[in-house]
Each structure stands twice: as structure tokens, then as C-alpha cells.
Amino acid sequence: MSWWEELSSWLAWVSEALGPLLPYVEMLIIVIVAVVVERVITRRVRKAVRRLELPPDAGNAILLAVRVIILVAACVAILNIGGVHAAWLVSLSALGGTAIGFASTRSVGNLIAGIYIMVARPFSVGDYVRIDGLEGEVVEITMNYTKLRTPDGTTLLISNQKVLDSRVENFTYEGPGGRRLVRGSFKVSFDHSTPSGELEKALEALLERWAGRLPERPAFRLSKWDKGGKEYTFTFSVEKAGDLLAVRHELLREVLRTWEELKAKRS
């Protein structure tokens, strides 16, 4: 007799010996297997989260999804052993899924979007971003919302679904020496009363004086030219997002003062 035949014979004897207790033993085995599988997968997921340096919220969301799947699978198996027909289980699952889908479409969408943001990392906490025209420093990323703090101190909550559906601009970058810097910008239009060469020479001198006050020397470029005048875009960098508003205001004021002085000399 082969080992397979011996095993089959032994299982048949156990089944006959247990009699009415057999379904309960099978349910217990399913519970034990589910617990073991959950422990093994949880350990591996946590190692992967640490290796990939994912945010804690992303790791918790993945673990929650894994546990829900294992729990549902175990419940289906136990109910099937208890005599509940599989067709009924499928029907109830479909009905429940439809109800949940109608009741929480937005919440589920936000959760999925939150997981995507945490994994893809289009921005991180501390970055200065613009989302659908709203800009500020990212102070928190949760499973449902991204929280921004604007330069004037206002706190904005933007749903993660809206973040994915919107254009996102990240103004944070790594500067010289690995310093984390935030880039700011503004545009100024000038008429043609002052020649471009003379204006640009004066602006270069102004920005050179600012070179020692900021992490990087400010710069400007011609961004528009028409019969009515010319438009220049100015860019600058700061180390703290909270300094953007003050630096932008002061630099803009000095640019306008420089232009007014040039106009006064020519008049």
C-alpha cells in the first residue's frame, strides 16, 4: 500500500471517528490557517514598507486590505462548511458590495488616491506645492486628505481624489550641498519707455545684490513681448516655505523701484 493510500485510509478513519464533530474541526483548522497566513503576510508587508520607506499610513492601509481579504476568505470557507450554499454567498457579497459602493464611492476613491499618493510620492511632507491653483506647504498627508499651510498661515484640506484629478506643481528641490530649497516666482510687466538692454542691466545689478541674501542668486527671463510692453518672470529660492511671501513682496518692491528710477532718469 502506497503512502497516499495509507493517508487516505487514515483520513477516512478520522472522519468516521469524529462524526458530527468533523465540521467544527474543519472550521478550527481554517481559523488556525487564516491566523498563520495573516501573521506571515503581515511580517513580510512590514518589512517591505520599511525597505521602501513608505509612510506609516500607507503601510497600515495595505495591512488593513490584506487582513480584510483573509477574513472574508476565512468566513466564506467556514460558512460553506456550515452548509451555506456558495451561490448565496456570491449573491450576498455582490449585494453588499453594491450597497457599499453606492454609499461610500467618494470615501473609497479618497482612500485609493491616498494610497497612490503615499506610494508614488508626487510630493512629501514639507514640500511647497500648487494644487489646482491652491498653493502652500504640505504639513500632513492622510488616507483621505492632504493638508496645506499657505504662506499667510491658512490651513487648507484638499481631498486626495481632487489631488489626483488636478495639476500638481512641486516647487521644492535639492539645492547645492543637498539643501532642501523652495522656488518662488512672480511676473512683472514693463512698458517700452525704457530700452530692454538698459532695463535688464539694472535688473542684473539688483539681483546681484540679492545673491548673498538668498541660498541661490535670483534670476529673471523675458517671458512675453508685444506692442503694449514686455513681461519678465523672476525666480528666487528660500530655505523655508514660510519666507516665500515676505521675500516675494520685498524683491518685487525693489524691482518696481529700480524701474521707476530708470524712468525718472530718462524723463
Short mmCIF file of C-alpha atoms in Angstrom, two decimals:
data_model
loop_
_atom_site.label_atom_id
_atom_site.label_comp_id
_atom_site.label_asym_id
_atom_site.label_seq_id
_atom_site.Cartn_x
_atom_site.Cartn_y
_atom_site.Cartn_z
CA MET A 1 0.00 0.00 0.00
CA SER A 2 1.40 3.41 -1.02
CA TRP A 3 1.74 6.34 1.37
CA TRP A 4 -1.12 8.13 -0.39
CA GLU A 5 -3.46 5.20 0.15
CA GLU A 6 -2.37 4.99 3.79
CA LEU A 7 -3.02 8.71 4.26
CA SER A 8 -6.44 8.45 2.61
CA SER A 9 -7.32 5.50 4.80
CA TRP A 10 -6.22 7.36 7.93
CA LEU A 11 -8.24 10.46 6.99
CA ALA A 12 -11.30 8.32 6.35
CA TRP A 13 -10.88 6.74 9.79
CA VAL A 14 -10.51 10.17 11.44
CA SER A 15 -13.59 11.44 9.62
CA GLU A 16 -15.61 8.44 10.76
CA ALA A 17 -14.32 8.69 14.32
CA LEU A 18 -15.11 12.39 14.67
CA GLY A 19 -18.55 12.02 13.14
CA PRO A 20 -20.66 15.13 13.82
CA LEU A 21 -17.65 16.98 15.24
CA LEU A 22 -15.84 16.96 11.88
CA PRO A 23 -17.28 20.29 10.57
CA TYR A 24 -16.20 22.05 13.75
CA VAL A 25 -12.69 20.62 13.45
CA GLU A 26 -12.52 21.82 9.84
CA MET A 27 -13.65 25.29 10.93
CA LEU A 28 -10.97 25.34 13.63
CA ILE A 29 -8.32 24.35 11.08
CA ILE A 30 -9.46 27.16 8.77
CA VAL A 31 -9.19 29.68 11.62
CA ILE A 32 -5.68 28.46 12.53
CA VAL A 33 -4.53 28.59 8.90
CA ALA A 34 -6.00 32.09 8.47
CA VAL A 35 -4.19 33.34 11.59
CA VAL A 36 -0.87 31.84 10.46
CA VAL A 37 -1.23 33.28 6.94
CA GLU A 38 -2.13 36.70 8.37
CA ARG A 39 0.94 36.69 10.64
CA VAL A 40 3.30 35.67 7.82
CA ILE A 41 1.94 38.20 5.32
CA THR A 42 1.87 40.98 7.95
CA ARG A 43 5.54 40.39 8.76
CA ARG A 44 6.51 40.48 5.07
CA VAL A 45 4.44 43.60 4.36
CA ARG A 46 6.01 45.46 7.28
CA LYS A 47 9.49 44.57 6.05
CA ALA A 48 8.58 45.78 2.55
CA VAL A 49 7.17 49.05 3.95
CA ARG A 50 10.40 49.71 5.88
CA ARG A 51 12.55 48.80 2.88
CA LEU A 52 10.61 51.10 0.54
CA GLU A 53 10.43 53.82 3.24
CA LEU A 54 6.69 54.22 2.78
CA PRO A 55 4.72 56.48 5.16
CA PRO A 56 3.07 54.70 8.13
CA ASP A 57 -0.42 55.43 6.76
CA ALA A 58 0.37 53.60 3.52
CA GLY A 59 1.66 50.55 5.39
CA ASN A 60 -1.40 50.49 7.64
CA ALA A 61 -3.72 50.72 4.63
CA ILE A 62 -2.01 47.78 2.91
CA LEU A 63 -2.17 45.69 6.10
CA LEU A 64 -5.85 46.53 6.52
CA ALA A 65 -6.61 45.42 2.96
CA VAL A 66 -4.69 42.14 3.46
CA ARG A 67 -6.49 41.39 6.72
CA VAL A 68 -9.91 42.11 5.22
CA ILE A 69 -9.20 39.74 2.30
CA ILE A 70 -8.05 36.95 4.65
CA LEU A 71 -11.04 37.49 6.95
CA VAL A 72 -13.53 37.39 4.07
CA ALA A 73 -11.92 34.25 2.62
CA ALA A 74 -12.00 32.50 6.01
CA CYS A 75 -15.63 33.49 6.62
CA VAL A 76 -16.68 32.21 3.19
CA ALA A 77 -14.92 28.89 3.81
CA ILE A 78 -16.47 28.49 7.28
CA LEU A 79 -19.97 29.35 6.07
CA ASN A 80 -19.56 26.90 3.21
CA ILE A 81 -18.68 24.15 5.70
CA GLY A 82 -21.68 25.18 7.78
CA GLY A 83 -23.98 24.46 4.88
CA VAL A 84 -24.47 27.91 3.37
CA HIS A 85 -24.52 27.43 -0.41
CA ALA A 86 -21.79 29.19 -2.38
CA ALA A 87 -24.36 30.81 -4.68
CA TRP A 88 -25.92 32.53 -1.68
CA LEU A 89 -22.50 33.76 -0.57
CA VAL A 90 -21.80 35.20 -4.01
CA SER A 91 -25.20 36.90 -4.13
CA LEU A 92 -24.81 38.39 -0.66
CA SER A 93 -21.27 39.56 -1.47
CA ALA A 94 -22.43 41.22 -4.68
CA LEU A 95 -25.36 42.88 -2.93
CA GLY A 96 -23.17 44.08 -0.07
CA GLY A 97 -20.50 45.32 -2.46
CA THR A 98 -23.07 47.27 -4.47
CA ALA A 99 -24.53 48.87 -1.34
CA ILE A 100 -21.11 49.82 -0.02
CA GLY A 101 -20.13 51.14 -3.43
CA PHE A 102 -23.14 53.45 -3.62
CA ALA A 103 -22.73 54.55 -0.01
CA SER A 104 -19.03 55.26 0.00
CA THR A 105 -17.82 55.87 -3.55
CA ARG A 106 -16.14 59.12 -2.59
CA SER A 107 -14.55 57.69 0.57
CA VAL A 108 -13.17 54.67 -1.26
CA GLY A 109 -11.88 56.92 -4.04
CA ASN A 110 -10.12 59.10 -1.47
CA LEU A 111 -8.57 56.06 0.20
CA ILE A 112 -7.27 54.68 -3.09
CA ALA A 113 -5.98 58.12 -4.06
CA GLY A 114 -4.30 58.46 -0.66
CA ILE A 115 -2.50 55.13 -1.06
CA TYR A 116 -1.37 56.14 -4.55
CA ILE A 117 -0.03 59.50 -3.31
CA MET A 118 1.88 57.83 -0.48
CA VAL A 119 3.40 55.22 -2.80
CA ALA A 120 4.05 57.38 -5.90
CA ARG A 121 5.18 60.38 -3.82
CA PRO A 122 4.50 63.32 -6.14
CA PHE A 123 5.26 65.36 -3.03
CA SER A 124 6.21 64.80 0.61
CA VAL A 125 5.50 66.49 3.92
CA GLY A 126 7.44 69.76 3.95
CA ASP A 127 7.26 70.32 0.17
CA TYR A 128 5.78 73.52 -1.22
CA VAL A 129 3.20 72.70 -3.89
CA ARG A 130 0.43 74.18 -6.00
CA ILE A 131 -2.68 72.01 -6.43
CA ASP A 132 -5.43 73.25 -8.72
CA GLY A 133 -4.37 76.86 -8.15
CA LEU A 134 -4.05 76.44 -4.36
CA GLU A 135 -0.51 76.61 -3.04
CA GLY A 136 1.13 76.02 0.29
CA GLU A 137 3.45 73.82 2.33
CA VAL A 138 2.38 70.19 2.76
CA VAL A 139 2.02 69.67 6.51
CA GLU A 140 0.21 66.31 6.52
CA ILE A 141 -0.84 63.53 4.13
CA THR A 142 -3.60 61.25 5.42
CA MET A 143 -5.59 58.48 3.75
CA ASN A 144 -8.36 60.95 2.84
CA TYR A 145 -6.91 64.44 2.69
CA THR A 146 -3.75 66.41 2.01
CA LYS A 147 -3.29 69.36 4.35
CA LEU A 148 -1.58 72.54 3.10
CA ARG A 149 -0.47 75.63 5.01
CA THR A 150 -0.48 78.74 2.81
CA PRO A 151 2.17 81.48 3.15
CA ASP A 152 -0.30 83.61 5.14
CA GLY A 153 -0.86 80.77 7.65
CA THR A 154 -4.21 79.49 6.37
CA THR A 155 -4.74 75.71 6.55
CA LEU A 156 -6.32 74.02 3.53
CA LEU A 157 -7.72 70.48 3.37
CA ILE A 158 -7.79 69.02 -0.16
CA SER A 159 -9.32 65.60 -0.81
CA ASN A 160 -6.84 63.13 -2.25
CA GLN A 161 -9.24 62.37 -5.11
CA LYS A 162 -9.10 66.05 -6.10
CA VAL A 163 -5.30 65.97 -5.83
CA LEU A 164 -5.15 63.16 -8.40
CA ASP A 165 -7.62 64.92 -10.69
CA SER A 166 -5.72 68.24 -10.57
CA ARG A 167 -2.47 69.59 -11.88
CA VAL A 168 0.19 69.38 -9.16
CA GLU A 169 3.30 71.57 -9.19
CA ASN A 170 6.06 70.89 -6.68
CA PHE A 171 8.39 73.85 -6.06
CA THR A 172 10.69 72.02 -3.63
CA TYR A 173 14.04 70.81 -4.92
CA GLU A 174 17.50 69.84 -3.75
CA GLY A 175 19.92 72.74 -3.93
CA PRO A 176 23.71 72.97 -3.55
CA GLY A 177 25.08 70.85 -0.74
CA GLY A 178 21.90 68.80 -0.58
CA ARG A 179 19.92 71.62 1.00
CA ARG A 180 16.16 71.46 0.57
CA LEU A 181 15.03 74.66 -1.11
CA VAL A 182 11.72 76.12 -2.24
CA ARG A 183 11.47 78.04 -5.51
CA GLY A 184 9.22 81.08 -5.76
CA SER A 185 8.38 83.25 -8.75
CA PHE A 186 6.43 86.28 -9.90
CA LYS A 187 5.88 88.18 -13.15
CA VAL A 188 6.26 91.89 -13.83
CA SER A 189 5.21 93.78 -16.96
CA PHE A 190 7.04 96.90 -18.20
CA ASP A 191 6.16 99.29 -20.97
CA HIS A 192 8.58 100.14 -23.76
CA SER A 193 9.54 103.53 -22.33
CA THR A 194 12.80 102.01 -21.07
CA PRO A 195 15.02 100.13 -23.57
CA SER A 196 15.30 96.43 -22.82
CA GLY A 197 19.09 96.46 -22.62
CA GLU A 198 19.14 99.26 -20.06
CA LEU A 199 16.34 97.66 -18.04
CA GLU A 200 17.96 94.23 -17.98
CA LYS A 201 21.33 95.68 -16.97
CA ALA A 202 19.71 97.42 -13.99
CA LEU A 203 17.82 94.26 -13.03
CA GLU A 204 21.02 92.19 -13.19
CA ALA A 205 22.71 94.63 -10.81
CA LEU A 206 19.74 94.42 -8.45
CA LEU A 207 19.70 90.61 -8.39
CA GLU A 208 23.47 90.53 -7.87
CA ARG A 209 22.94 92.46 -4.64
CA TRP A 210 20.41 89.82 -3.60
CA ALA A 211 22.81 86.93 -4.27
CA GLY A 212 24.20 86.96 -0.73
CA ARG A 213 20.80 87.23 0.93
CA LEU A 214 19.30 84.04 -0.51
CA PRO A 215 20.54 80.44 -0.90
CA GLU A 216 20.86 80.97 -4.68
CA ARG A 217 21.12 84.07 -6.82
CA PRO A 218 17.70 85.18 -8.13
CA ALA A 219 17.20 85.14 -11.88
CA PHE A 220 14.85 86.56 -14.48
CA ARG A 221 13.90 85.87 -18.08
CA LEU A 222 11.82 87.50 -20.76
CA SER A 223 8.52 85.60 -20.87
CA LYS A 224 6.35 87.82 -23.09
CA TRP A 225 6.74 90.62 -25.63
CA ASP A 226 4.07 92.55 -27.51
CA LYS A 227 3.23 96.07 -28.62
CA GLY A 228 1.98 97.00 -25.16
CA GLY A 229 5.17 96.09 -23.36
CA LYS A 230 7.34 93.24 -22.14
CA GLU A 231 6.90 90.76 -19.31
CA TYR A 232 9.68 89.24 -17.21
CA THR A 233 9.45 86.22 -14.92
CA PHE A 234 11.58 86.39 -11.76
CA THR A 235 12.59 83.28 -9.80
CA PHE A 236 14.19 83.01 -6.38
CA SER A 237 14.78 80.38 -3.70
CA VAL A 238 14.29 80.24 0.07
CA GLU A 239 15.06 77.60 2.66
CA LYS A 240 11.72 77.88 4.47
CA ALA A 241 8.35 77.93 2.73
CA GLY A 242 7.16 80.44 5.31
CA ASP A 243 9.63 83.02 3.92
CA LEU A 244 8.20 82.93 0.39
CA LEU A 245 5.61 85.66 0.85
CA ALA A 246 7.97 88.14 2.53
CA VAL A 247 10.82 87.60 0.06
CA ARG A 248 8.47 87.82 -2.93
CA HIS A 249 7.00 91.07 -1.65
CA GLU A 250 10.37 92.69 -0.91
CA LEU A 251 12.01 91.60 -4.16
CA LEU A 252 9.01 92.74 -6.21
CA ARG A 253 9.08 96.13 -4.49
CA GLU A 254 12.77 96.60 -5.32
CA VAL A 255 12.22 95.56 -8.94
CA LEU A 256 9.49 98.19 -9.31
CA ARG A 257 11.64 100.80 -7.57
CA THR A 258 14.51 100.06 -9.97
CA TRP A 259 12.21 100.51 -12.95
CA GLU A 260 10.79 103.78 -11.58
CA GLU A 261 14.31 105.13 -11.05
CA LEU A 262 15.19 104.31 -14.66
CA LYS A 263 12.07 106.06 -15.91
CA ALA A 264 12.83 109.10 -13.74
CA LYS A 265 16.35 109.37 -15.20
CA ARG A 266 15.00 109.33 -18.75
CA SER A 267 12.28 111.90 -18.14
#
